[in-house]
Amino acid sequence: MSFVMGRCIGVDVGGTKIAAARVESDGSLSRRFRTDTRADEGPDGVIERICQGIEQVMGEEKVEGIGIACPGPLDARTGVVLSPPNLPGWDRIPLKDRLEERFGVPVRVENDANAAAWGEYLLGAGRGADPMVYITVSTGIGGGIVLDGRLYRGADTFAGEIGHTIVDPGGAPCSCGRRGCLEALASGTAIARAAAEAVRKGNRRIREAGGSAPRAEHVFAAYRDGDEDASRIVREAVRHLAIGISNIVHLFNPRAIVIGGGVARAGDALFAPLRERIRAFLMPSFAGTFELLPAKLGEDAGVVGAAALWAERPK
Ligand SMILES: [Zn+2]
């Protein structure tokens, strides 16, 4: 199966939104669809809305493949979604089989971070860089690895969980039930938690930007103004990200590391100190071996990457 212009559909199933579109071979989207996930209604309701999206995007034209980017954990070989924390009630749901039955079109299901990684590699910031590692820093932290022109999925398709590599043993509790994961220390949620704490203790600059429930973007705004608490919060998040990323660099010797997700929108306020910190953690031989790049596909990464799964050569 090759990636034919406009004949593949990508669907991005998130905890709050479902997005779908036809994806052209240059990565541009047509016939966009978007709706609320309403995850609290459980798998049947969510799958119904996924189908609704596919139907609208499909129209009367021929479709050769459908790709679904979905929160993990899931088995990408069988397309069975295990039990994602942000899709309550899902437990071993055979999403691929159910959609293939309904539409009579081959379906691939991939973990959302892997799909975004593949999209950035094929059509975004990581084009031509191999190995390429993609890291999304938003409410959580996810990752995907492209090696020898394919997604590297590992023995059980669980690979790439950089968010749950431990960077501070015994550190802050993580959503996965363990402690000190990168996600617990450097995600948008972790930055927001530290910011709320600073506001509670009397910080005014962060409160001016984001009230009593500030988000990461408000912390970066205060950081640019030289606020001390914001600087400390950014410094800590950057230090932990740099530990995680330098470990990846030593393991994979990547040509590029692409960073996406909401927190990456902070731009130079994140990338400048991050580059410096990573450099300090690297063995000298790794200096200058890779680029650290902001993602290019933005919110479309999941949809583009999911459709582009049909361009991945078979193993
Ligand atoms: Zn964790």
PDB file of C-alpha atoms and ligand atoms in Angstrom:
ATOM      1  CA  MET A   1       0.000   0.000   0.000  1.00  0.00           C
ATOM      2  CA  SER A   2       1.492   3.322  -0.977  1.00  0.00           C
ATOM      3  CA  PHE A   3       0.652   6.794   0.226  1.00  0.00           C
ATOM      4  CA  VAL A   4      -1.569   8.160  -2.520  1.00  0.00           C
ATOM      5  CA  MET A   5      -2.462  11.843  -2.549  1.00  0.00           C
ATOM      6  CA  GLY A   6      -5.668  12.518  -0.713  1.00  0.00           C
ATOM      7  CA  ARG A   7      -6.629   8.870  -0.482  1.00  0.00           C
ATOM      8  CA  CYS A   8      -5.629   8.337   3.128  1.00  0.00           C
ATOM      9  CA  ILE A   9      -7.524   9.577   6.143  1.00  0.00           C
ATOM     10  CA  GLY A  10      -5.906  10.473   9.443  1.00  0.00           C
ATOM     11  CA  VAL A  11      -7.806  10.597  12.722  1.00  0.00           C
ATOM     12  CA  ASP A  12      -6.371  11.987  15.950  1.00  0.00           C
ATOM     13  CA  VAL A  13      -8.252  10.780  19.015  1.00  0.00           C
ATOM     14  CA  GLY A  14      -7.367  12.903  22.033  1.00  0.00           C
ATOM     15  CA  GLY A  15      -8.705  13.019  25.568  1.00  0.00           C
ATOM     16  CA  THR A  16     -10.735  16.154  24.712  1.00  0.00           C
ATOM     17  CA  LYS A  17     -10.925  16.445  20.871  1.00  0.00           C
ATOM     18  CA  ILE A  18     -11.250  14.139  17.888  1.00  0.00           C
ATOM     19  CA  ALA A  19      -9.825  15.542  14.633  1.00  0.00           C
ATOM     20  CA  ALA A  20      -9.895  13.943  11.189  1.00  0.00           C
ATOM     21  CA  ALA A  21      -8.908  14.934   7.652  1.00  0.00           C
ATOM     22  CA  ARG A  22      -7.759  13.694   4.297  1.00  0.00           C
ATOM     23  CA  VAL A  23      -4.006  14.138   4.065  1.00  0.00           C
ATOM     24  CA  GLU A  24      -2.257  14.979   0.787  1.00  0.00           C
ATOM     25  CA  SER A  25       1.221  13.629   0.074  1.00  0.00           C
ATOM     26  CA  ASP A  26       2.719  17.071   0.859  1.00  0.00           C
ATOM     27  CA  GLY A  27       1.122  16.960   4.308  1.00  0.00           C
ATOM     28  CA  SER A  28      -1.647  19.464   3.616  1.00  0.00           C
ATOM     29  CA  LEU A  29      -5.118  18.662   4.916  1.00  0.00           C
ATOM     30  CA  SER A  30      -8.519  18.797   3.291  1.00  0.00           C
ATOM     31  CA  ARG A  31     -12.076  18.105   4.475  1.00  0.00           C
ATOM     32  CA  ARG A  32     -11.239  18.735   8.112  1.00  0.00           C
ATOM     33  CA  PHE A  33     -13.495  17.405  10.852  1.00  0.00           C
ATOM     34  CA  ARG A  34     -13.347  18.231  14.549  1.00  0.00           C
ATOM     35  CA  THR A  35     -15.540  17.365  17.501  1.00  0.00           C
ATOM     36  CA  ASP A  36     -15.396  16.899  21.266  1.00  0.00           C
ATOM     37  CA  THR A  37     -14.306  13.431  22.383  1.00  0.00           C
ATOM     38  CA  ARG A  38     -16.676  13.323  25.361  1.00  0.00           C
ATOM     39  CA  ALA A  39     -14.466  10.567  26.755  1.00  0.00           C
ATOM     40  CA  ASP A  40     -16.672  10.195  29.834  1.00  0.00           C
ATOM     41  CA  GLU A  41     -19.293   8.499  27.623  1.00  0.00           C
ATOM     42  CA  GLY A  42     -16.999   5.472  27.271  1.00  0.00           C
ATOM     43  CA  PRO A  43     -15.692   3.555  24.239  1.00  0.00           C
ATOM     44  CA  ASP A  44     -18.945   3.075  22.291  1.00  0.00           C
ATOM     45  CA  GLY A  45     -19.761   6.786  22.252  1.00  0.00           C
ATOM     46  CA  VAL A  46     -16.193   7.772  21.356  1.00  0.00           C
ATOM     47  CA  ILE A  47     -15.982   5.169  18.573  1.00  0.00           C
ATOM     48  CA  GLU A  48     -19.288   6.449  17.195  1.00  0.00           C
ATOM     49  CA  ARG A  49     -17.799   9.958  16.962  1.00  0.00           C
ATOM     50  CA  ILE A  50     -14.624   8.572  15.331  1.00  0.00           C
ATOM     51  CA  CYS A  51     -16.869   6.895  12.720  1.00  0.00           C
ATOM     52  CA  GLN A  52     -18.821  10.095  12.226  1.00  0.00           C
ATOM     53  CA  GLY A  53     -15.540  11.909  11.519  1.00  0.00           C
ATOM     54  CA  ILE A  54     -14.364   9.263   9.057  1.00  0.00           C
ATOM     55  CA  GLU A  55     -17.713   9.314   7.229  1.00  0.00           C
ATOM     56  CA  GLN A  56     -17.668  13.087   6.834  1.00  0.00           C
ATOM     57  CA  VAL A  57     -14.065  13.174   5.655  1.00  0.00           C
ATOM     58  CA  MET A  58     -14.525  10.214   3.336  1.00  0.00           C
ATOM     59  CA  GLY A  59     -17.453  11.557   1.326  1.00  0.00           C
ATOM     60  CA  GLU A  60     -17.971   9.726  -1.963  1.00  0.00           C
ATOM     61  CA  GLU A  61     -14.301   9.486  -2.897  1.00  0.00           C
ATOM     62  CA  LYS A  62     -12.171   6.379  -2.711  1.00  0.00           C
ATOM     63  CA  VAL A  63     -10.102   5.854   0.432  1.00  0.00           C
ATOM     64  CA  GLU A  64      -7.178   3.414   0.512  1.00  0.00           C
ATOM     65  CA  GLY A  65      -6.256   3.536   4.158  1.00  0.00           C
ATOM     66  CA  ILE A  66      -7.272   4.991   7.505  1.00  0.00           C
ATOM     67  CA  GLY A  67      -4.770   5.785  10.248  1.00  0.00           C
ATOM     68  CA  ILE A  68      -5.785   6.396  13.849  1.00  0.00           C
ATOM     69  CA  ALA A  69      -3.576   8.168  16.388  1.00  0.00           C
ATOM     70  CA  CYS A  70      -4.814   7.185  19.821  1.00  0.00           C
ATOM     71  CA  PRO A  71      -3.616   7.569  23.409  1.00  0.00           C
ATOM     72  CA  GLY A  72      -1.636   4.534  24.576  1.00  0.00           C
ATOM     73  CA  PRO A  73      -1.013   2.012  25.863  1.00  0.00           C
ATOM     74  CA  LEU A  74      -2.090   0.085  22.787  1.00  0.00           C
ATOM     75  CA  ASP A  75      -0.864  -2.772  20.616  1.00  0.00           C
ATOM     76  CA  ALA A  76      -0.048  -1.296  17.214  1.00  0.00           C
ATOM     77  CA  ARG A  77       0.200  -4.759  15.602  1.00  0.00           C
ATOM     78  CA  THR A  78      -3.365  -5.784  16.433  1.00  0.00           C
ATOM     79  CA  GLY A  79      -4.874  -2.305  16.798  1.00  0.00           C
ATOM     80  CA  VAL A  80      -6.180  -3.185  20.255  1.00  0.00           C
ATOM     81  CA  VAL A  81      -6.351  -0.214  22.633  1.00  0.00           C
ATOM     82  CA  LEU A  82      -5.475  -1.363  26.160  1.00  0.00           C
ATOM     83  CA  SER A  83      -6.516   1.081  28.897  1.00  0.00           C
ATOM     84  CA  PRO A  84      -5.429   4.696  28.262  1.00  0.00           C
ATOM     85  CA  PRO A  85      -5.678   6.894  31.393  1.00  0.00           C
ATOM     86  CA  ASN A  86      -7.445   9.643  29.399  1.00  0.00           C
ATOM     87  CA  LEU A  87      -9.996   7.329  27.761  1.00  0.00           C
ATOM     88  CA  PRO A  88     -11.925   6.076  30.798  1.00  0.00           C
ATOM     89  CA  GLY A  89     -13.732   2.742  30.404  1.00  0.00           C
ATOM     90  CA  TRP A  90     -11.504   1.531  27.552  1.00  0.00           C
ATOM     91  CA  ASP A  91     -10.111  -1.927  28.188  1.00  0.00           C
ATOM     92  CA  ARG A  92      -8.690  -4.001  25.311  1.00  0.00           C
ATOM     93  CA  ILE A  93     -10.926  -2.403  22.678  1.00  0.00           C
ATOM     94  CA  PRO A  94     -10.282  -3.876  19.179  1.00  0.00           C
ATOM     95  CA  LEU A  95     -10.456  -0.471  17.482  1.00  0.00           C
ATOM     96  CA  LYS A  96      -8.807  -1.568  14.217  1.00  0.00           C
ATOM     97  CA  ASP A  97     -11.214  -4.521  13.761  1.00  0.00           C
ATOM     98  CA  ARG A  98     -14.279  -2.469  14.590  1.00  0.00           C
ATOM     99  CA  LEU A  99     -13.398   0.281  12.109  1.00  0.00           C
ATOM    100  CA  GLU A 100     -12.381  -2.144   9.340  1.00  0.00           C
ATOM    101  CA  GLU A 101     -15.692  -3.957   9.750  1.00  0.00           C
ATOM    102  CA  ARG A 102     -17.586  -0.707   9.529  1.00  0.00           C
ATOM    103  CA  PHE A 103     -15.779   0.862   6.551  1.00  0.00           C
ATOM    104  CA  GLY A 104     -14.243  -2.056   4.639  1.00  0.00           C
ATOM    105  CA  VAL A 105     -10.964  -0.107   4.406  1.00  0.00           C
ATOM    106  CA  PRO A 106      -7.641  -1.175   5.994  1.00  0.00           C
ATOM    107  CA  VAL A 107      -6.992   0.604   9.302  1.00  0.00           C
ATOM    108  CA  ARG A 108      -3.823   1.171  11.315  1.00  0.00           C
ATOM    109  CA  VAL A 109      -3.887   2.230  14.948  1.00  0.00           C
ATOM    110  CA  GLU A 110      -0.820   3.883  16.435  1.00  0.00           C
ATOM    111  CA  ASN A 111       0.068   5.489  19.740  1.00  0.00           C
ATOM    112  CA  ASP A 112      -0.415   9.268  19.351  1.00  0.00           C
ATOM    113  CA  ALA A 113       3.188  10.241  20.104  1.00  0.00           C
ATOM    114  CA  ASN A 114       4.487   7.667  17.605  1.00  0.00           C
ATOM    115  CA  ALA A 115       2.086   8.959  14.949  1.00  0.00           C
ATOM    116  CA  ALA A 116       3.223  12.546  15.565  1.00  0.00           C
ATOM    117  CA  ALA A 117       6.865  11.399  15.426  1.00  0.00           C
ATOM    118  CA  TRP A 118       6.228   9.742  12.081  1.00  0.00           C
ATOM    119  CA  GLY A 119       4.474  12.851  10.751  1.00  0.00           C
ATOM    120  CA  GLU A 120       7.346  15.125  11.809  1.00  0.00           C
ATOM    121  CA  TYR A 121       9.867  12.730  10.254  1.00  0.00           C
ATOM    122  CA  LEU A 122       8.061  12.399   6.940  1.00  0.00           C
ATOM    123  CA  LEU A 123       6.566  15.856   6.465  1.00  0.00           C
ATOM    124  CA  GLY A 124       7.679  18.137   9.317  1.00  0.00           C
ATOM    125  CA  ALA A 125      10.749  19.388  11.179  1.00  0.00           C
ATOM    126  CA  GLY A 126      12.570  16.046  11.203  1.00  0.00           C
ATOM    127  CA  ARG A 127      12.443  15.438   7.463  1.00  0.00           C
ATOM    128  CA  GLY A 128      15.484  13.451   6.359  1.00  0.00           C
ATOM    129  CA  ALA A 129      16.981  13.121   9.861  1.00  0.00           C
ATOM    130  CA  ASP A 130      17.635   9.493  10.839  1.00  0.00           C
ATOM    131  CA  PRO A 131      17.580   8.445  13.599  1.00  0.00           C
ATOM    132  CA  MET A 132      15.061  11.042  14.703  1.00  0.00           C
ATOM    133  CA  VAL A 133      13.504  11.254  18.144  1.00  0.00           C
ATOM    134  CA  TYR A 134      10.296  13.199  18.711  1.00  0.00           C
ATOM    135  CA  ILE A 135       9.251  14.395  22.146  1.00  0.00           C
ATOM    136  CA  THR A 136       5.918  16.020  22.895  1.00  0.00           C
ATOM    137  CA  VAL A 137       5.820  18.181  26.005  1.00  0.00           C
ATOM    138  CA  SER A 138       2.247  19.151  26.841  1.00  0.00           C
ATOM    139  CA  THR A 139      -0.036  18.030  29.678  1.00  0.00           C
ATOM    140  CA  GLY A 140       2.018  14.814  29.580  1.00  0.00           C
ATOM    141  CA  ILE A 141       5.301  13.898  27.905  1.00  0.00           C
ATOM    142  CA  GLY A 142       5.391  11.340  25.100  1.00  0.00           C
ATOM    143  CA  GLY A 143       7.918  10.264  22.539  1.00  0.00           C
ATOM    144  CA  GLY A 144       8.529   8.375  19.325  1.00  0.00           C
ATOM    145  CA  ILE A 145      11.670   7.066  17.668  1.00  0.00           C
ATOM    146  CA  VAL A 146      12.344   6.781  13.928  1.00  0.00           C
ATOM    147  CA  LEU A 147      15.194   4.422  13.098  1.00  0.00           C
ATOM    148  CA  ASP A 148      16.304   3.293   9.618  1.00  0.00           C
ATOM    149  CA  GLY A 149      13.304   4.969   8.003  1.00  0.00           C
ATOM    150  CA  ARG A 150      10.700   3.253  10.187  1.00  0.00           C
ATOM    151  CA  LEU A 151       9.078   3.841  13.552  1.00  0.00           C
ATOM    152  CA  TYR A 152      10.959   1.896  16.192  1.00  0.00           C
ATOM    153  CA  ARG A 153       8.215   0.226  18.254  1.00  0.00           C
ATOM    154  CA  GLY A 154      10.093  -2.312  20.373  1.00  0.00           C
ATOM    155  CA  ALA A 155       9.157  -5.933  21.117  1.00  0.00           C
ATOM    156  CA  ASP A 156       5.576  -5.164  22.214  1.00  0.00           C
ATOM    157  CA  THR A 157       5.088  -1.794  20.441  1.00  0.00           C
ATOM    158  CA  PHE A 158       5.517   0.045  23.764  1.00  0.00           C
ATOM    159  CA  ALA A 159       8.841   1.779  22.946  1.00  0.00           C
ATOM    160  CA  GLY A 160       9.425   5.520  23.133  1.00  0.00           C
ATOM    161  CA  GLU A 161       7.964   6.241  26.580  1.00  0.00           C
ATOM    162  CA  ILE A 162      10.495   8.943  27.366  1.00  0.00           C
ATOM    163  CA  GLY A 163       7.949  10.629  29.646  1.00  0.00           C
ATOM    164  CA  HIS A 164       8.222   7.713  32.038  1.00  0.00           C
ATOM    165  CA  THR A 165      11.979   7.409  32.106  1.00  0.00           C
ATOM    166  CA  ILE A 166      13.015   8.227  35.656  1.00  0.00           C
ATOM    167  CA  VAL A 167      15.139  11.351  35.943  1.00  0.00           C
ATOM    168  CA  ASP A 168      14.827  11.872  39.717  1.00  0.00           C
ATOM    169  CA  PRO A 169      14.532   8.649  41.745  1.00  0.00           C
ATOM    170  CA  GLY A 170      11.992   9.128  44.538  1.00  0.00           C
ATOM    171  CA  GLY A 171      10.946  12.480  43.030  1.00  0.00           C
ATOM    172  CA  ALA A 172       7.453  13.855  42.401  1.00  0.00           C
ATOM    173  CA  PRO A 173       4.648  11.276  41.964  1.00  0.00           C
ATOM    174  CA  CYS A 174       3.671  10.480  38.351  1.00  0.00           C
ATOM    175  CA  SER A 175       0.304   9.644  36.756  1.00  0.00           C
ATOM    176  CA  CYS A 176       1.719   6.147  36.071  1.00  0.00           C
ATOM    177  CA  GLY A 177       1.908   5.402  39.797  1.00  0.00           C
ATOM    178  CA  ARG A 178       5.693   5.640  40.086  1.00  0.00           C
ATOM    179  CA  ARG A 179       7.908   8.552  41.117  1.00  0.00           C
ATOM    180  CA  GLY A 180      10.407  10.879  39.481  1.00  0.00           C
ATOM    181  CA  CYS A 181       9.354  10.320  35.850  1.00  0.00           C
ATOM    182  CA  LEU A 182      10.277  13.061  33.368  1.00  0.00           C
ATOM    183  CA  GLU A 183       6.535  13.702  32.879  1.00  0.00           C
ATOM    184  CA  ALA A 184       6.078  14.357  36.604  1.00  0.00           C
ATOM    185  CA  LEU A 185       8.861  16.964  36.574  1.00  0.00           C
ATOM    186  CA  ALA A 186       8.835  18.755  33.219  1.00  0.00           C
ATOM    187  CA  SER A 187       5.378  18.443  31.598  1.00  0.00           C
ATOM    188  CA  GLY A 188       3.014  21.390  31.245  1.00  0.00           C
ATOM    189  CA  THR A 189       1.092  19.930  34.181  1.00  0.00           C
ATOM    190  CA  ALA A 190       4.234  19.834  36.355  1.00  0.00           C
ATOM    191  CA  ILE A 191       5.150  23.422  35.403  1.00  0.00           C
ATOM    192  CA  ALA A 192       1.578  24.572  36.124  1.00  0.00           C
ATOM    193  CA  ARG A 193       1.611  22.837  39.504  1.00  0.00           C
ATOM    194  CA  ALA A 194       4.857  24.574  40.523  1.00  0.00           C
ATOM    195  CA  ALA A 195       3.445  27.899  39.287  1.00  0.00           C
ATOM    196  CA  ALA A 196       0.228  27.520  41.320  1.00  0.00           C
ATOM    197  CA  GLU A 197       2.389  26.845  44.364  1.00  0.00           C
ATOM    198  CA  ALA A 198       4.413  30.032  43.711  1.00  0.00           C
ATOM    199  CA  VAL A 199       1.185  32.043  43.353  1.00  0.00           C
ATOM    200  CA  ARG A 200      -0.108  30.602  46.627  1.00  0.00           C
ATOM    201  CA  LYS A 201       3.104  31.762  48.269  1.00  0.00           C
ATOM    202  CA  GLY A 202       2.550  35.304  47.007  1.00  0.00           C
ATOM    203  CA  ASN A 203       4.129  35.545  43.524  1.00  0.00           C
ATOM    204  CA  ARG A 204       2.397  38.445  41.756  1.00  0.00           C
ATOM    205  CA  ARG A 205       3.919  38.368  38.279  1.00  0.00           C
ATOM    206  CA  ILE A 206       2.712  34.826  37.526  1.00  0.00           C
ATOM    207  CA  ARG A 207      -0.685  35.631  39.064  1.00  0.00           C
ATOM    208  CA  GLU A 208      -1.010  38.697  36.801  1.00  0.00           C
ATOM    209  CA  ALA A 209      -0.382  36.479  33.778  1.00  0.00           C
ATOM    210  CA  GLY A 210      -2.488  33.458  34.698  1.00  0.00           C
ATOM    211  CA  GLY A 211      -4.549  34.059  37.838  1.00  0.00           C
ATOM    212  CA  SER A 212      -4.645  31.399  40.552  1.00  0.00           C
ATOM    213  CA  ALA A 213      -4.466  28.514  38.052  1.00  0.00           C
ATOM    214  CA  PRO A 214      -1.567  29.557  35.786  1.00  0.00           C
ATOM    215  CA  ARG A 215      -0.464  27.412  32.853  1.00  0.00           C
ATOM    216  CA  ALA A 216       3.026  26.805  31.449  1.00  0.00           C
ATOM    217  CA  GLU A 217       2.636  29.670  28.936  1.00  0.00           C
ATOM    218  CA  HIS A 218       2.088  32.122  31.822  1.00  0.00           C
ATOM    219  CA  VAL A 219       5.239  30.880  33.526  1.00  0.00           C
ATOM    220  CA  PHE A 220       7.248  31.452  30.342  1.00  0.00           C
ATOM    221  CA  ALA A 221       5.767  34.959  30.024  1.00  0.00           C
ATOM    222  CA  ALA A 222       6.872  35.774  33.586  1.00  0.00           C
ATOM    223  CA  TYR A 223      10.253  34.142  32.895  1.00  0.00           C
ATOM    224  CA  ARG A 224      10.810  36.471  29.920  1.00  0.00           C
ATOM    225  CA  ASP A 225      10.147  39.395  32.289  1.00  0.00           C
ATOM    226  CA  GLY A 226      12.859  38.101  34.612  1.00  0.00           C
ATOM    227  CA  ASP A 227      10.547  36.912  37.398  1.00  0.00           C
ATOM    228  CA  GLU A 228      12.555  34.896  39.927  1.00  0.00           C
ATOM    229  CA  ASP A 229      10.027  32.154  40.689  1.00  0.00           C
ATOM    230  CA  ALA A 230       9.320  31.665  36.989  1.00  0.00           C
ATOM    231  CA  SER A 231      13.057  31.433  36.296  1.00  0.00           C
ATOM    232  CA  ARG A 232      13.446  28.771  38.967  1.00  0.00           C
ATOM    233  CA  ILE A 233      10.476  26.766  37.625  1.00  0.00           C
ATOM    234  CA  VAL A 234      11.731  26.949  34.027  1.00  0.00           C
ATOM    235  CA  ARG A 235      15.285  26.109  35.132  1.00  0.00           C
ATOM    236  CA  GLU A 236      14.094  22.957  36.936  1.00  0.00           C
ATOM    237  CA  ALA A 237      11.902  21.781  34.039  1.00  0.00           C
ATOM    238  CA  VAL A 238      14.760  22.433  31.607  1.00  0.00           C
ATOM    239  CA  ARG A 239      17.247  20.570  33.808  1.00  0.00           C
ATOM    240  CA  HIS A 240      15.039  17.481  33.901  1.00  0.00           C
ATOM    241  CA  LEU A 241      14.296  17.640  30.171  1.00  0.00           C
ATOM    242  CA  ALA A 242      18.027  17.952  29.509  1.00  0.00           C
ATOM    243  CA  ILE A 243      18.733  14.840  31.606  1.00  0.00           C
ATOM    244  CA  GLY A 244      16.110  12.873  29.650  1.00  0.00           C
ATOM    245  CA  ILE A 245      17.273  14.164  26.278  1.00  0.00           C
ATOM    246  CA  SER A 246      20.990  13.645  26.928  1.00  0.00           C
ATOM    247  CA  ASN A 247      20.204  10.030  27.890  1.00  0.00           C
ATOM    248  CA  ILE A 248      18.432   9.603  24.549  1.00  0.00           C
ATOM    249  CA  VAL A 249      21.353  11.158  22.691  1.00  0.00           C
ATOM    250  CA  HIS A 250      23.807   8.758  24.316  1.00  0.00           C
ATOM    251  CA  LEU A 251      21.536   5.782  23.525  1.00  0.00           C
ATOM    252  CA  PHE A 252      20.522   6.552  19.935  1.00  0.00           C
ATOM    253  CA  ASN A 253      23.051   9.039  18.528  1.00  0.00           C
ATOM    254  CA  PRO A 254      20.137  10.756  16.736  1.00  0.00           C
ATOM    255  CA  ARG A 255      20.548  13.246  13.891  1.00  0.00           C
ATOM    256  CA  ALA A 256      17.638  15.327  15.171  1.00  0.00           C
ATOM    257  CA  ILE A 257      15.465  15.664  18.238  1.00  0.00           C
ATOM    258  CA  VAL A 258      12.149  17.351  17.477  1.00  0.00           C
ATOM    259  CA  ILE A 259      10.163  18.856  20.322  1.00  0.00           C
ATOM    260  CA  GLY A 260       6.430  19.435  19.966  1.00  0.00           C
ATOM    261  CA  GLY A 261       3.432  19.933  22.243  1.00  0.00           C
ATOM    262  CA  GLY A 262       2.105  23.077  23.905  1.00  0.00           C
ATOM    263  CA  VAL A 263       5.177  23.738  26.055  1.00  0.00           C
ATOM    264  CA  ALA A 264       7.451  23.803  22.966  1.00  0.00           C
ATOM    265  CA  ARG A 265       5.528  26.887  21.803  1.00  0.00           C
ATOM    266  CA  ALA A 266       7.546  28.842  24.390  1.00  0.00           C
ATOM    267  CA  GLY A 267      10.177  29.006  21.623  1.00  0.00           C
ATOM    268  CA  ASP A 268      13.603  30.382  22.523  1.00  0.00           C
ATOM    269  CA  ALA A 269      12.667  30.766  26.195  1.00  0.00           C
ATOM    270  CA  LEU A 270      12.708  26.957  26.258  1.00  0.00           C
ATOM    271  CA  PHE A 271      15.101  26.007  23.463  1.00  0.00           C
ATOM    272  CA  ALA A 272      18.021  28.325  24.344  1.00  0.00           C
ATOM    273  CA  PRO A 273      18.507  27.156  27.959  1.00  0.00           C
ATOM    274  CA  LEU A 274      17.667  23.577  26.955  1.00  0.00           C
ATOM    275  CA  ARG A 275      20.412  23.444  24.300  1.00  0.00           C
ATOM    276  CA  GLU A 276      22.909  24.786  26.807  1.00  0.00           C
ATOM    277  CA  ARG A 277      21.918  22.306  29.526  1.00  0.00           C
ATOM    278  CA  ILE A 278      21.984  19.310  27.198  1.00  0.00           C
ATOM    279  CA  ARG A 279      25.465  20.276  26.000  1.00  0.00           C
ATOM    280  CA  ALA A 280      26.685  20.265  29.598  1.00  0.00           C
ATOM    281  CA  PHE A 281      25.356  16.711  30.119  1.00  0.00           C
ATOM    282  CA  LEU A 282      26.874  15.183  26.958  1.00  0.00           C
ATOM    283  CA  MET A 283      30.085  13.255  26.478  1.00  0.00           C
ATOM    284  CA  PRO A 284      32.369  15.478  24.377  1.00  0.00           C
ATOM    285  CA  SER A 285      32.192  13.213  21.304  1.00  0.00           C
ATOM    286  CA  PHE A 286      28.438  13.902  21.004  1.00  0.00           C
ATOM    287  CA  ALA A 287      28.827  17.678  20.755  1.00  0.00           C
ATOM    288  CA  GLY A 288      27.361  18.998  17.509  1.00  0.00           C
ATOM    289  CA  THR A 289      26.069  15.584  16.366  1.00  0.00           C
ATOM    290  CA  PHE A 290      22.364  16.479  16.355  1.00  0.00           C
ATOM    291  CA  GLU A 291      19.922  19.331  16.006  1.00  0.00           C
ATOM    292  CA  LEU A 292      17.293  20.195  18.602  1.00  0.00           C
ATOM    293  CA  LEU A 293      14.323  21.493  16.607  1.00  0.00           C
ATOM    294  CA  PRO A 294      10.818  22.793  17.303  1.00  0.00           C
ATOM    295  CA  ALA A 295       8.093  20.671  15.678  1.00  0.00           C
ATOM    296  CA  LYS A 296       6.485  22.049  12.516  1.00  0.00           C
ATOM    297  CA  LEU A 297       3.121  20.326  12.222  1.00  0.00           C
ATOM    298  CA  GLY A 298       1.588  21.811  15.379  1.00  0.00           C
ATOM    299  CA  GLU A 299      -1.871  20.514  16.241  1.00  0.00           C
ATOM    300  CA  ASP A 300      -2.059  18.602  12.950  1.00  0.00           C
ATOM    301  CA  ALA A 301       0.842  16.267  13.794  1.00  0.00           C
ATOM    302  CA  GLY A 302      -1.439  13.429  14.930  1.00  0.00           C
ATOM    303  CA  VAL A 303      -3.763  13.577  11.905  1.00  0.00           C
ATOM    304  CA  VAL A 304      -0.894  13.903   9.408  1.00  0.00           C
ATOM    305  CA  GLY A 305       1.196  11.199  11.081  1.00  0.00           C
ATOM    306  CA  ALA A 306      -1.738   8.780  11.361  1.00  0.00           C
ATOM    307  CA  ALA A 307      -2.579   9.052   7.648  1.00  0.00           C
ATOM    308  CA  ALA A 308       1.113   8.865   6.755  1.00  0.00           C
ATOM    309  CA  LEU A 309       1.399   5.502   8.548  1.00  0.00           C
ATOM    310  CA  TRP A 310       0.351   4.166   5.149  1.00  0.00           C
ATOM    311  CA  ALA A 311       3.635   5.478   3.738  1.00  0.00           C
ATOM    312  CA  GLU A 312       5.701   3.407   6.164  1.00  0.00           C
ATOM    313  CA  ARG A 313       7.394   0.592   4.272  1.00  0.00           C
ATOM    314  CA  PRO A 314       6.467  -2.894   5.465  1.00  0.00           C
ATOM    315  CA  LYS A 315       8.973  -4.617   7.710  1.00  0.00           C
TER     316      LYS A 315
HETATM  317 ZN    ZN B   1       5.477   7.939  34.995  1.00  0.00          ZN
END
